mmCIF file of C-alpha atoms in Angstrom:
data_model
loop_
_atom_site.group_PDB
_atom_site.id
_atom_site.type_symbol
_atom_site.label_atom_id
_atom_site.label_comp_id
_atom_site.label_asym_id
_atom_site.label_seq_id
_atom_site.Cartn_x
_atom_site.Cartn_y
_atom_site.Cartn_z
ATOM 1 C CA UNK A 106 14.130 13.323 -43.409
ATOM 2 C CA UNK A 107 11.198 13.513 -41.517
ATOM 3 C CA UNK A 108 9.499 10.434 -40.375
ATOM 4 C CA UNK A 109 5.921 9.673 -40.028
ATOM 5 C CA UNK A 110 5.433 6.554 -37.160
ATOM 6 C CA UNK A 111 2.648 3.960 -39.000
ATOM 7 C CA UNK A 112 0.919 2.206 -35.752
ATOM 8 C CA UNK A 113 -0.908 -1.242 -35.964
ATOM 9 C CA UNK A 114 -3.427 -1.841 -33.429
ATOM 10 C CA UNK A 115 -4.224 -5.325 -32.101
ATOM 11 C CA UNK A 116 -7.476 -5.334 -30.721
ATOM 12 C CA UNK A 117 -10.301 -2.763 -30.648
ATOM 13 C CA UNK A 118 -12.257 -3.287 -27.364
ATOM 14 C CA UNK A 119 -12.330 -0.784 -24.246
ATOM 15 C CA UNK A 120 -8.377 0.058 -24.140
ATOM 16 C CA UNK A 121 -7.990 -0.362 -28.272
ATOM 17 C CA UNK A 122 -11.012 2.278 -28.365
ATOM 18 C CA UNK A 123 -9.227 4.551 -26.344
ATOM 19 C CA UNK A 124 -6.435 3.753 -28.157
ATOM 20 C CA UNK A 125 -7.872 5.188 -31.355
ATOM 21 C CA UNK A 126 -9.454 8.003 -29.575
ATOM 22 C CA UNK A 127 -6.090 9.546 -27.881
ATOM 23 C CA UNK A 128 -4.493 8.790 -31.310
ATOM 24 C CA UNK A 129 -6.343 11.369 -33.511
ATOM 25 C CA UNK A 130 -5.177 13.877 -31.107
ATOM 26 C CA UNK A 131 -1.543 12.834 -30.773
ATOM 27 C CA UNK A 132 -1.381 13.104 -34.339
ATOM 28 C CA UNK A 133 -1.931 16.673 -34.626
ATOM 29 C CA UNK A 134 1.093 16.544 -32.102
ATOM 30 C CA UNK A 135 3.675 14.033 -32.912
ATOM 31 C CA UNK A 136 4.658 12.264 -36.335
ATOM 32 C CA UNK A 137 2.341 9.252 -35.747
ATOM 33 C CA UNK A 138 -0.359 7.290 -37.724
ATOM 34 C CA UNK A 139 -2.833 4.645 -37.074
ATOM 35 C CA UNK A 140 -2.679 2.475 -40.567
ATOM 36 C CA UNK A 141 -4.614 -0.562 -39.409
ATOM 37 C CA UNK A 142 -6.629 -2.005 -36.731
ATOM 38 C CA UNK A 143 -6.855 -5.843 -36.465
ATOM 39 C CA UNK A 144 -9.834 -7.337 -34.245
ATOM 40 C CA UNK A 145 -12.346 -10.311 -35.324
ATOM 41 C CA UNK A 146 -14.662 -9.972 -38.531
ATOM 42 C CA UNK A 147 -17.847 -9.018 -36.824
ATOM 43 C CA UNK A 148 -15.880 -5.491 -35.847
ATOM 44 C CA UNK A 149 -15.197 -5.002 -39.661
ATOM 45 C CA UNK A 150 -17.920 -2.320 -39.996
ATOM 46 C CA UNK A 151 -17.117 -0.333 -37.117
ATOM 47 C CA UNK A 152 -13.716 -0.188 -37.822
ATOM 48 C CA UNK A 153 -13.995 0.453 -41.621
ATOM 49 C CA UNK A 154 -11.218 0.591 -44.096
ATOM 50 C CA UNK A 155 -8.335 0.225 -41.335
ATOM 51 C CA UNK A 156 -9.631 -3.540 -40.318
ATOM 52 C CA UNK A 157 -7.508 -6.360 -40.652
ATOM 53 C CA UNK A 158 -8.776 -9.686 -40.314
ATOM 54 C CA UNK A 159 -5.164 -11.322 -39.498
ATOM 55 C CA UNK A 160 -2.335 -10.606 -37.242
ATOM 56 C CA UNK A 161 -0.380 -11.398 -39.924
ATOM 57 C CA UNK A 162 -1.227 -7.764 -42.263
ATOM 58 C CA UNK A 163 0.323 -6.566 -39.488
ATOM 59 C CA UNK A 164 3.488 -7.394 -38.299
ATOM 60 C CA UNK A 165 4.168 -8.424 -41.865
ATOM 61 C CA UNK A 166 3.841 -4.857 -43.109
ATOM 62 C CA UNK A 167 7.450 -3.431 -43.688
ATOM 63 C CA UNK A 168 5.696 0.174 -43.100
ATOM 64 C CA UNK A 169 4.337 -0.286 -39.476
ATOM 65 C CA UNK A 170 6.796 0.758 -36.635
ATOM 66 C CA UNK A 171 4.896 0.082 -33.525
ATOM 67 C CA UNK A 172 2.635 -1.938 -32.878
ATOM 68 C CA UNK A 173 0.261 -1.601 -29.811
ATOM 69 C CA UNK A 174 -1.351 -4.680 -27.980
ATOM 70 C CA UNK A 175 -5.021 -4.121 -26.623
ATOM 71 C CA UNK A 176 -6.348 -7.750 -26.663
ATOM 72 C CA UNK A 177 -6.236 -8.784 -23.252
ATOM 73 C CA UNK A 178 -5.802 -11.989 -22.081
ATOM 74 C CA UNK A 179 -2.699 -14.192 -21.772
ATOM 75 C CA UNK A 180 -1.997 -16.846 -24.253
ATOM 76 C CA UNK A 181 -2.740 -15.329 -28.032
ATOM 77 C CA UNK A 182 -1.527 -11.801 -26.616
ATOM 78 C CA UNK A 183 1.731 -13.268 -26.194
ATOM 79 C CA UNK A 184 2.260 -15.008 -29.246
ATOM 80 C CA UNK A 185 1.227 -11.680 -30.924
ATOM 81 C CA UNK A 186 3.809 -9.783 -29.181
ATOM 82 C CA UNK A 187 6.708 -12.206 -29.872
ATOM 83 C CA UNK A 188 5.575 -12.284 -33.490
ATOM 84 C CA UNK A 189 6.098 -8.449 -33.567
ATOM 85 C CA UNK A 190 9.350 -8.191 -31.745
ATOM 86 C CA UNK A 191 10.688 -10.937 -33.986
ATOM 87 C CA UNK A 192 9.155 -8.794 -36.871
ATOM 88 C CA UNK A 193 11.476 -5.849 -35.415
ATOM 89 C CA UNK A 194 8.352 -3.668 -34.777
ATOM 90 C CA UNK A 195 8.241 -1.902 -31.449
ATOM 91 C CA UNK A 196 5.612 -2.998 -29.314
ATOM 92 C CA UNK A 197 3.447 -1.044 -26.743
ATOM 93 C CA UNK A 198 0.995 -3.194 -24.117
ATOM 94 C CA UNK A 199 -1.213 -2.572 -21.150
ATOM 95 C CA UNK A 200 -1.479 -6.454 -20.464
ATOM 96 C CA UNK A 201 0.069 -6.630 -17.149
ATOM 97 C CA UNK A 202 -0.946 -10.596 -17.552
ATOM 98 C CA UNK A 203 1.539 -10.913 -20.292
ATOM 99 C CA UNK A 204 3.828 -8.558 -19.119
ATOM 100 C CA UNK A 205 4.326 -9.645 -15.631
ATOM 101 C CA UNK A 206 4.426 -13.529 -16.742
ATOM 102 C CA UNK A 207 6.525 -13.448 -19.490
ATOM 103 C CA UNK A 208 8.756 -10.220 -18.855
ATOM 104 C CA UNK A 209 11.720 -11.647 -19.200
ATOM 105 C CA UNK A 210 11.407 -13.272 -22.567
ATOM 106 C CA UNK A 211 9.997 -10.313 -24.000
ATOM 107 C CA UNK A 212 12.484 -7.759 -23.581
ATOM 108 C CA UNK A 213 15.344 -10.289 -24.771
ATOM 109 C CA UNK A 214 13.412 -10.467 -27.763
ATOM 110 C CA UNK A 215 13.089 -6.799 -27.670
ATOM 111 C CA UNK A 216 17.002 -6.639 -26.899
ATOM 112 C CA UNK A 217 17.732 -8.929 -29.385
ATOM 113 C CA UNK A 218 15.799 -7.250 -31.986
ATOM 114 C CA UNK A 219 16.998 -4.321 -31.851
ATOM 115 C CA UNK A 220 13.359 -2.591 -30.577
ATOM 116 C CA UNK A 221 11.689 -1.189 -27.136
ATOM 117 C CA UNK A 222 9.160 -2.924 -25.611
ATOM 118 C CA UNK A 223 7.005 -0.927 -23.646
ATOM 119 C CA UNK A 224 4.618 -1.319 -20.537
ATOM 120 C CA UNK A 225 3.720 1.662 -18.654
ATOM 121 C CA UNK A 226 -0.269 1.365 -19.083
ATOM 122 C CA UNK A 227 0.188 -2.465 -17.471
ATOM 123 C CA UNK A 228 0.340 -1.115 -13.382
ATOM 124 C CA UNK A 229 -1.927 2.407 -12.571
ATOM 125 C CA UNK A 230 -3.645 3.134 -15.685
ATOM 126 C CA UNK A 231 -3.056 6.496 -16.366
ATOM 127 C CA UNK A 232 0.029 7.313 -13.276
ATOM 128 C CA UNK A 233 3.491 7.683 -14.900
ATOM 129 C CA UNK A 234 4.600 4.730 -13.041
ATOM 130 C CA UNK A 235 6.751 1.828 -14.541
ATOM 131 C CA UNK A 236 9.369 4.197 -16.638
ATOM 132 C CA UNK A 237 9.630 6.645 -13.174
ATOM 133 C CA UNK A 238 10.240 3.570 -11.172
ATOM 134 C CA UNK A 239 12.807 2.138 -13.732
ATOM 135 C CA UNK A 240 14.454 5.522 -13.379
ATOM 136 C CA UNK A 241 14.870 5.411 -9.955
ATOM 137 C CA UNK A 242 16.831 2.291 -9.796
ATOM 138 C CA UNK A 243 19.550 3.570 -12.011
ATOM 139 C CA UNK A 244 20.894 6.159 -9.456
ATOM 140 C CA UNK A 245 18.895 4.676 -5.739
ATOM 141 C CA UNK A 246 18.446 1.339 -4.279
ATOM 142 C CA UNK A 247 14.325 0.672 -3.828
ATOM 143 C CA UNK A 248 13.662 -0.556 0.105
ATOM 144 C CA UNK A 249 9.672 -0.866 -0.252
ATOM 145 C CA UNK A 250 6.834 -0.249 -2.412
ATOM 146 C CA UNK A 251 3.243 -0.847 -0.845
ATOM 147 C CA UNK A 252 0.276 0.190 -3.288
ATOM 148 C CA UNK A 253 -3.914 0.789 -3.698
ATOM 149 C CA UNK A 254 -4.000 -0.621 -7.417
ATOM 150 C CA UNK A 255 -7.011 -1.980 -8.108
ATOM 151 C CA UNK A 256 -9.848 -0.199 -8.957
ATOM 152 C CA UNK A 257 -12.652 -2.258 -8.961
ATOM 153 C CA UNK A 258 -11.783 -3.406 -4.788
ATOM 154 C CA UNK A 259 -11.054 0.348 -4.283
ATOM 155 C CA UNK A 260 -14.231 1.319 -5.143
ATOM 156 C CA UNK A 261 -16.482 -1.642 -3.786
ATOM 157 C CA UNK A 262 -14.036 -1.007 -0.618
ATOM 158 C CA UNK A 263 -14.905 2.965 -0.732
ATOM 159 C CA UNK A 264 -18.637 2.370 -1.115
ATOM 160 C CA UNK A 265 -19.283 -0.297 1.517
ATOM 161 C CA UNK A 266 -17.489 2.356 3.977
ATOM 162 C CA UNK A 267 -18.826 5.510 2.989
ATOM 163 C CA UNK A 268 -21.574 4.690 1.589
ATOM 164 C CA UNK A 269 -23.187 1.793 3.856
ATOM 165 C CA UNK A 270 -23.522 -0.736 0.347
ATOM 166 C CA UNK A 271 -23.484 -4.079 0.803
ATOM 167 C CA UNK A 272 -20.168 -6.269 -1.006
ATOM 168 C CA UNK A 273 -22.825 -7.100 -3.729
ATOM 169 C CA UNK A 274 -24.741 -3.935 -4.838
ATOM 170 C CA UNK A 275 -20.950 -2.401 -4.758
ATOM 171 C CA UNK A 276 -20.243 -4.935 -7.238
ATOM 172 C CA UNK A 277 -22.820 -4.063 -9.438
ATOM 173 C CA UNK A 278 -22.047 -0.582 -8.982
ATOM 174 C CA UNK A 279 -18.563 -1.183 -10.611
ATOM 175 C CA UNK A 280 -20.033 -2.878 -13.568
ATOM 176 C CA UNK A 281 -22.171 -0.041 -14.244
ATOM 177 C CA UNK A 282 -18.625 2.429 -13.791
ATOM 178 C CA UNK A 283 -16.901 -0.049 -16.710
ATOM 179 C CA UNK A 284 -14.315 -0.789 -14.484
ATOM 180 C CA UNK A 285 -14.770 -4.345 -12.950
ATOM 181 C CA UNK A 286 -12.975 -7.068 -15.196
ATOM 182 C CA UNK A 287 -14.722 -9.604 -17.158
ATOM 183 C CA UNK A 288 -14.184 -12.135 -14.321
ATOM 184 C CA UNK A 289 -14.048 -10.426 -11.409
ATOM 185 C CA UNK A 290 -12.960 -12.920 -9.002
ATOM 186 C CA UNK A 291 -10.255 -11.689 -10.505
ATOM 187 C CA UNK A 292 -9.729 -8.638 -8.792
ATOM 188 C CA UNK A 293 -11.665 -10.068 -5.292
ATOM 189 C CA UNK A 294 -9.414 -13.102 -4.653
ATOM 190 C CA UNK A 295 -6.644 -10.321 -5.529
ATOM 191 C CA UNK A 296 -5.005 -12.050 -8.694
ATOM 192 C CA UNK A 297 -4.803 -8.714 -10.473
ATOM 193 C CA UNK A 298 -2.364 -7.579 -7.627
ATOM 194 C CA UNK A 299 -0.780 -10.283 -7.740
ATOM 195 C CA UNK A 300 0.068 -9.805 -11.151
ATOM 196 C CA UNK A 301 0.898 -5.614 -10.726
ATOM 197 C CA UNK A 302 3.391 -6.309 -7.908
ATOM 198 C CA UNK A 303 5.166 -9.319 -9.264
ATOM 199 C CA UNK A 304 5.866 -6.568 -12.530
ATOM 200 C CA UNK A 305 6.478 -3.970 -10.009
ATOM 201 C CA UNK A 306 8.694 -5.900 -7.636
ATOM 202 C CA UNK A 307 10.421 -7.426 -10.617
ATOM 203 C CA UNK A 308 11.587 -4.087 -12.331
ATOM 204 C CA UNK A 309 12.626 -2.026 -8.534
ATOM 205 C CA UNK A 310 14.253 -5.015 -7.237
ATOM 206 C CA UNK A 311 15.940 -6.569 -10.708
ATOM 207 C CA UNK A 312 14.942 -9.968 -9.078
ATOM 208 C CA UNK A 313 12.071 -11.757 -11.333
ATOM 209 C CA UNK A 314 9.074 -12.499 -9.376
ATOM 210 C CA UNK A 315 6.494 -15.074 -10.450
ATOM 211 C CA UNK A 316 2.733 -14.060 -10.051
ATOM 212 C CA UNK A 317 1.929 -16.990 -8.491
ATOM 213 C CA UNK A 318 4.352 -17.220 -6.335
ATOM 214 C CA UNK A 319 3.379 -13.638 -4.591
ATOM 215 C CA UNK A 320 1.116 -14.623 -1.326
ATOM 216 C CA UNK A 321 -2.662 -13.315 -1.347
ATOM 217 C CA UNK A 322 -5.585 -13.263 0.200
ATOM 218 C CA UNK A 323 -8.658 -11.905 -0.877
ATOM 219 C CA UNK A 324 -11.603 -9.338 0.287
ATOM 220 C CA UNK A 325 -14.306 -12.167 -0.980
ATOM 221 C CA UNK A 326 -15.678 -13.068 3.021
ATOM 222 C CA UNK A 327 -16.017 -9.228 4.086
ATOM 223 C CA UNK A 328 -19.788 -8.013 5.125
ATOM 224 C CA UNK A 329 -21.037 -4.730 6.161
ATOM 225 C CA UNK A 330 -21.259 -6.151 9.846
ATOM 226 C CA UNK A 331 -17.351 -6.579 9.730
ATOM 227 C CA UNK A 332 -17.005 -2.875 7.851
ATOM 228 C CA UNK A 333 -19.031 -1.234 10.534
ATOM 229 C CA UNK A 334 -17.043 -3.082 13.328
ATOM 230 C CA UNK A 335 -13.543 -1.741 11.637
ATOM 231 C CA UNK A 336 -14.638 1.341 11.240
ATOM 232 C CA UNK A 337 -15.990 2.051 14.620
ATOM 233 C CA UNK A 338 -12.620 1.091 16.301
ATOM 234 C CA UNK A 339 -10.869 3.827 14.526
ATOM 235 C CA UNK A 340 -9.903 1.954 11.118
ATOM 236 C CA UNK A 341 -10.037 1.880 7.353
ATOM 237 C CA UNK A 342 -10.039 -1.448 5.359
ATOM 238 C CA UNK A 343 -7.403 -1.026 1.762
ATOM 239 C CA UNK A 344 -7.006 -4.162 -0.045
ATOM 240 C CA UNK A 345 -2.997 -3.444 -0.082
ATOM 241 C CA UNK A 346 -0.117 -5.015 -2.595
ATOM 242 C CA UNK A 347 2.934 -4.825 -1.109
ATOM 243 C CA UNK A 348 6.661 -5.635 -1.287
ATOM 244 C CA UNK A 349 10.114 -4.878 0.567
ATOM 245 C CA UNK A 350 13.670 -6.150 0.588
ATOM 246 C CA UNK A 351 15.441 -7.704 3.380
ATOM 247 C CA UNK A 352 19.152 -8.177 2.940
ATOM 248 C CA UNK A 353 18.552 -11.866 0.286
ATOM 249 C CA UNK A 354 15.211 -11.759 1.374
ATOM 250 C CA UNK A 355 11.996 -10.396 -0.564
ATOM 251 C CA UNK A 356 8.695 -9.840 1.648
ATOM 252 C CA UNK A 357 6.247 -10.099 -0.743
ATOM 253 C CA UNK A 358 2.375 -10.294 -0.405
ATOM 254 C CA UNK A 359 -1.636 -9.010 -1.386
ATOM 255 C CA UNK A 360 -3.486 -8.529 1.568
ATOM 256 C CA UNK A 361 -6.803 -6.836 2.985
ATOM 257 C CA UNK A 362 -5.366 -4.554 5.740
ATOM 258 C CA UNK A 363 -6.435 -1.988 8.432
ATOM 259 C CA UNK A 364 -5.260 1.316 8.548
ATOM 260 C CA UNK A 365 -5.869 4.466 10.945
ATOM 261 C CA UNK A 366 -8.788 6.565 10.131
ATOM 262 C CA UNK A 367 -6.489 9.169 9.686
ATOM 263 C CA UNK A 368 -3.865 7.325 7.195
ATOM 264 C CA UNK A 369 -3.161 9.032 3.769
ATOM 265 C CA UNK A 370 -4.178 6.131 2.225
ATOM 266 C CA UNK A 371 -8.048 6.689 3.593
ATOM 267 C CA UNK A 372 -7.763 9.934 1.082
ATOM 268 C CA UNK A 373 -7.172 7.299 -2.054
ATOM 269 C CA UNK A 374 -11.384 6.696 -2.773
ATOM 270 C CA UNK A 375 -13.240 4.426 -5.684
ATOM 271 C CA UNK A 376 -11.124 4.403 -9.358
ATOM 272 C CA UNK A 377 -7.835 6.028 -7.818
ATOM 273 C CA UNK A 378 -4.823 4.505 -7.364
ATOM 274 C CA UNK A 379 -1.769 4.775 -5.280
ATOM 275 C CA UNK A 380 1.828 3.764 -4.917
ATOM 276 C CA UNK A 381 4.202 4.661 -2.494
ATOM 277 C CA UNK A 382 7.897 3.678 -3.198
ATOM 278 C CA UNK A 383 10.635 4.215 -0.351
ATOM 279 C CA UNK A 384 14.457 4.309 -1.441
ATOM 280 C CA UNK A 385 17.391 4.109 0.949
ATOM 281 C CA UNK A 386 18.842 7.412 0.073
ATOM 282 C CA UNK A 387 15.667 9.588 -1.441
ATOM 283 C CA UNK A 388 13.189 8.351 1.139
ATOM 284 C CA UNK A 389 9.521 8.192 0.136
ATOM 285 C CA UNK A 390 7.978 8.951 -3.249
ATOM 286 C CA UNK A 391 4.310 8.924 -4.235
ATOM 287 C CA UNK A 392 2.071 8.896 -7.172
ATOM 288 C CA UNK A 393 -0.996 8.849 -7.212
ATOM 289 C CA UNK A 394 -3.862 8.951 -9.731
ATOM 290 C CA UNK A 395 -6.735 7.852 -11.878
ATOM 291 C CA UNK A 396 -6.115 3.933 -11.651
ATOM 292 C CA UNK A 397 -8.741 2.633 -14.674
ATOM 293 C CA UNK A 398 -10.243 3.951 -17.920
ATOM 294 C CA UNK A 399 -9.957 3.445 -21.364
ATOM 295 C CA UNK A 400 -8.535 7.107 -21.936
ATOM 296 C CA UNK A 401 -6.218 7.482 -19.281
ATOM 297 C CA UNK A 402 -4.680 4.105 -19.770
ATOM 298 C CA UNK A 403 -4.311 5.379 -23.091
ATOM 299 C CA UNK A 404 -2.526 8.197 -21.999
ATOM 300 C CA UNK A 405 0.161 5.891 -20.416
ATOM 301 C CA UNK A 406 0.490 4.681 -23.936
ATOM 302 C CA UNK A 407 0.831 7.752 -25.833
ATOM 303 C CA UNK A 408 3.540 8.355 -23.515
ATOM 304 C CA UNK A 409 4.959 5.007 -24.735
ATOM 305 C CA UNK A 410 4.780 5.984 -28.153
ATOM 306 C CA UNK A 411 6.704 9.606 -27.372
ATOM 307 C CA UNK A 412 9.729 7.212 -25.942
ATOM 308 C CA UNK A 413 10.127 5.518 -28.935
ATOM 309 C CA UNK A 414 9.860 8.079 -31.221
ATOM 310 C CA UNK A 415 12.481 9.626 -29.026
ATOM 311 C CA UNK A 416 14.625 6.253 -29.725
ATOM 312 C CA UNK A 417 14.020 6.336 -25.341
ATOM 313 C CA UNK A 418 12.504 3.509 -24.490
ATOM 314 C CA UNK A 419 15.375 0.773 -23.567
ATOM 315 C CA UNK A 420 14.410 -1.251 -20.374
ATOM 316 C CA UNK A 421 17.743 -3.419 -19.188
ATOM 317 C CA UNK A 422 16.943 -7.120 -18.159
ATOM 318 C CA UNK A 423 15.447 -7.520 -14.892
ATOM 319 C CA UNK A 424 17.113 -10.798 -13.704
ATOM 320 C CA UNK A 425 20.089 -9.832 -12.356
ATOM 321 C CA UNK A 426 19.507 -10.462 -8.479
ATOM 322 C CA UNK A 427 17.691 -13.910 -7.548
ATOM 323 C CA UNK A 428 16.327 -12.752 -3.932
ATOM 324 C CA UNK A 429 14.283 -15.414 -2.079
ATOM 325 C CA UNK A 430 10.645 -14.849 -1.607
ATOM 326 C CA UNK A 431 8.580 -14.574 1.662
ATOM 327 C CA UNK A 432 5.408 -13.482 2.902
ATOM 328 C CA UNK A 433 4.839 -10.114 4.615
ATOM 329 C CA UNK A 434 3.852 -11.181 7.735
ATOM 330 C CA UNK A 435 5.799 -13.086 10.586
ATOM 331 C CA UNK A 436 4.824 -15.049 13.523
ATOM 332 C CA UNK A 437 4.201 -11.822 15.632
ATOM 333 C CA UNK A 438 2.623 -9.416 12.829
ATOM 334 C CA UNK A 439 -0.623 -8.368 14.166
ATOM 335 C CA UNK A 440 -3.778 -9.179 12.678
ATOM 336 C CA UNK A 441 -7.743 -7.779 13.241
ATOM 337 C CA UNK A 442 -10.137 -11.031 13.422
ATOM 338 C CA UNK A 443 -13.696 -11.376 13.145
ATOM 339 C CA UNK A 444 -15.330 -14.575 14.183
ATOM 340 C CA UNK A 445 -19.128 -14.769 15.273
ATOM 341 C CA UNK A 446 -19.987 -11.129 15.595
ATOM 342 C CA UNK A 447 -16.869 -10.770 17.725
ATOM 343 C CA UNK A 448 -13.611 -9.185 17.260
ATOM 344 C CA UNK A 449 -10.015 -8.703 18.240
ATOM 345 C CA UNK A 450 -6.225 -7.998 17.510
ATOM 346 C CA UNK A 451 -4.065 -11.359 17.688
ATOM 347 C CA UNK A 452 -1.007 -11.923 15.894
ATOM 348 C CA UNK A 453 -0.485 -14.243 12.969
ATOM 349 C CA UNK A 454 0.946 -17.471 14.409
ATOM 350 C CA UNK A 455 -2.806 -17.570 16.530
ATOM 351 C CA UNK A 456 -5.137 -17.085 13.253
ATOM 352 C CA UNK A 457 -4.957 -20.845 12.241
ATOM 353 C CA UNK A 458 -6.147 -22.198 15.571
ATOM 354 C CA UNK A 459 -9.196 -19.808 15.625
ATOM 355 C CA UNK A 460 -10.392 -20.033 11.588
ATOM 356 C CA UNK A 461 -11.840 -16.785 11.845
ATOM 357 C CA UNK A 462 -14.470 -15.282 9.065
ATOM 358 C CA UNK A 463 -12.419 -12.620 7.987
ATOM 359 C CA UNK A 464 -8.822 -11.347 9.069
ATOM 360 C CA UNK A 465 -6.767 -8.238 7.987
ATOM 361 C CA UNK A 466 -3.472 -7.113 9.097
ATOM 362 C CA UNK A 467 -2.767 -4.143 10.811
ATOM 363 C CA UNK A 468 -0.393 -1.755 8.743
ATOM 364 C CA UNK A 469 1.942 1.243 9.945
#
């Protein structure tokens, strides 16, 4: 008997938009249907006949399948996904908040439940990224993953370096692109890496890693005086998330670094993102791509919605190691420092006796 897929939506801002947009088209495609659309009352209008004022009309509804999260934030998202799971609806998220803090207890639910829960619009927008790297582990052992994944310091990183803006007018630039989140310190103090390589780290190393517990430092102190001085010694500032394994050990951190003029990484420029993943028997893998937007983070969850109508969408727990967590750098790793309109390489163990403006390692 043939099966049409009823879809609730939770939540019709930027990515719920999108949502709706990619929808009508998938439709003509796939046996899928958008049935209702919850969001707060003053969105009743826009939305018309598919509003619904509670989350309730939702996961309550015998006839919805899937439901798809697009609320952002941490707290209410969460209880809205549990509610669904425990309602035995499949649910679909790009909250990489929710997803990399609670991972664990949501796909037991999911497990015990008997539905998917699915994530891959959480870490690089539109890049097929989470269910690729989830493949991977099942037949190859991930070493490393190191990764340009947020957009809004990509671009205000691109601009102040090719295009001679200052830190602030490159902010403002972002906000005019969409992309910059509602609080952007955010993505400057590097929290939204944070978050995207704890959920990366967790799944290719089946070891659970805490957000706050990854090491960061953000790109808030750097000037165009500091750009023009790294870029006229042959280098390239990336605001870098990165993570590898070390026998028990996890090296895990979010970091402005410095790399050669001539890296592939220089290529990655304003709202694309980047991961490269190295595996001990496969070697390196990349994928690269559009790293923000409504629609292509949409994409990533019409891709979602494929997997479970194609009853393929089981993720296995991701707590089965317990590796011990570390920061990137040692004693020796070598960092660039700025201090007083001067600069020079040192190495780490030295950066705490001469409180420098702004540091940045040097990567391979």
């Amino acid at each position: 008997m043939y099966k049409i897929y009823k879809i609730g939506l939770l939540g019709f801002g930027h990515i719920g938009k999108g949502v709706n947009k990619v929808l009508e088209s998938l439709s003509k495609r796939q046996p899928v249907e958008l049935v209702k659309i919850f969001d707060i009352e003053e969105k009743k209008e826009e939305i018309g006949p598919r509003f619904v004022s509670s989350i309730d009309e939702i996961t309550d509804d015998p006839n919805i399948d899937i439901v798809i999260e697009a609320l952002g934030g941490n707290a209410f998202p969460f209880e809205c996904i549990k509610q669904a799971l425990k309602a035995k609806k499949h649910v679909i998220t790009s909250n990489k908040e929710v997803v990399s803090k609670h991972i664990i207890e949501l796909l037991a639910l999911a497990h015990t439940n008997d539905v998917f829960f699915q994530f891959e619009a959480s870490v690089g927008g539109g890049i097929p990224l989470i269910n690729p790297l989830i493949n991977l582990t099942k037949y190859d052992t991930i070493v490393s993953l190191r990764g340009i994944l947020n957009s809004t310091t990509n671009i205000i990183l691109t601009q102040m370096q090719d295009n001679n803006m200052s830190l602030e007018k490159a902010l403002d630039y972002t906000k005019e692109l969409g992309v910059v989140e509602k609080d952007y310190q955010m993505d400057l103090l590097g929290y939204d890496l944070a978050q995207k390589i704890a959920l990366l780290s967790s799944l290719a190393f089946k070891s659970y890693v805490e957000p706050k517990l990854v090491p960061r430092r953000g790109i808030q102190g750097i000037n165009l005086d500091i750009i023009k001085d790294i870029n006229s010694k042959g280098y390239y500032l990336k605001f870098l998330a990165e993570a590898k394994l070390e026998t028990d050990t996890l090296r895990i951190g979010v970091e402005p670094a410095l790399v050669n003029i001539n890296h592939q990484l220089v290529s990655i420029k304003n709202d694309y993102s980047d991961i490269c993943i190295i595996l001990k028997d496969s070697g390196k893998i990349q994928f690269a791509g559009k790293g923000s937007g409504s629609i292509p983070a949409s994409c990533s969850i019409e891709s979602d919605i494929i997997r479970v109508i194609e009853n393929n969408g089981y993720i296995q727990n991701i707590d089965i190691n317990n590796y011990k967590i570390e920061d990137l750098h040692t004693k020796t790793t070598k960092y660039y420092v700025y201090k007083k309109n001067k600069s020079f390489i040192t190495t780490f163990d030295e950066i705490e006796k001469i409180n420098p403006e702004f540091y940045a390692r040097i990567s391979d």
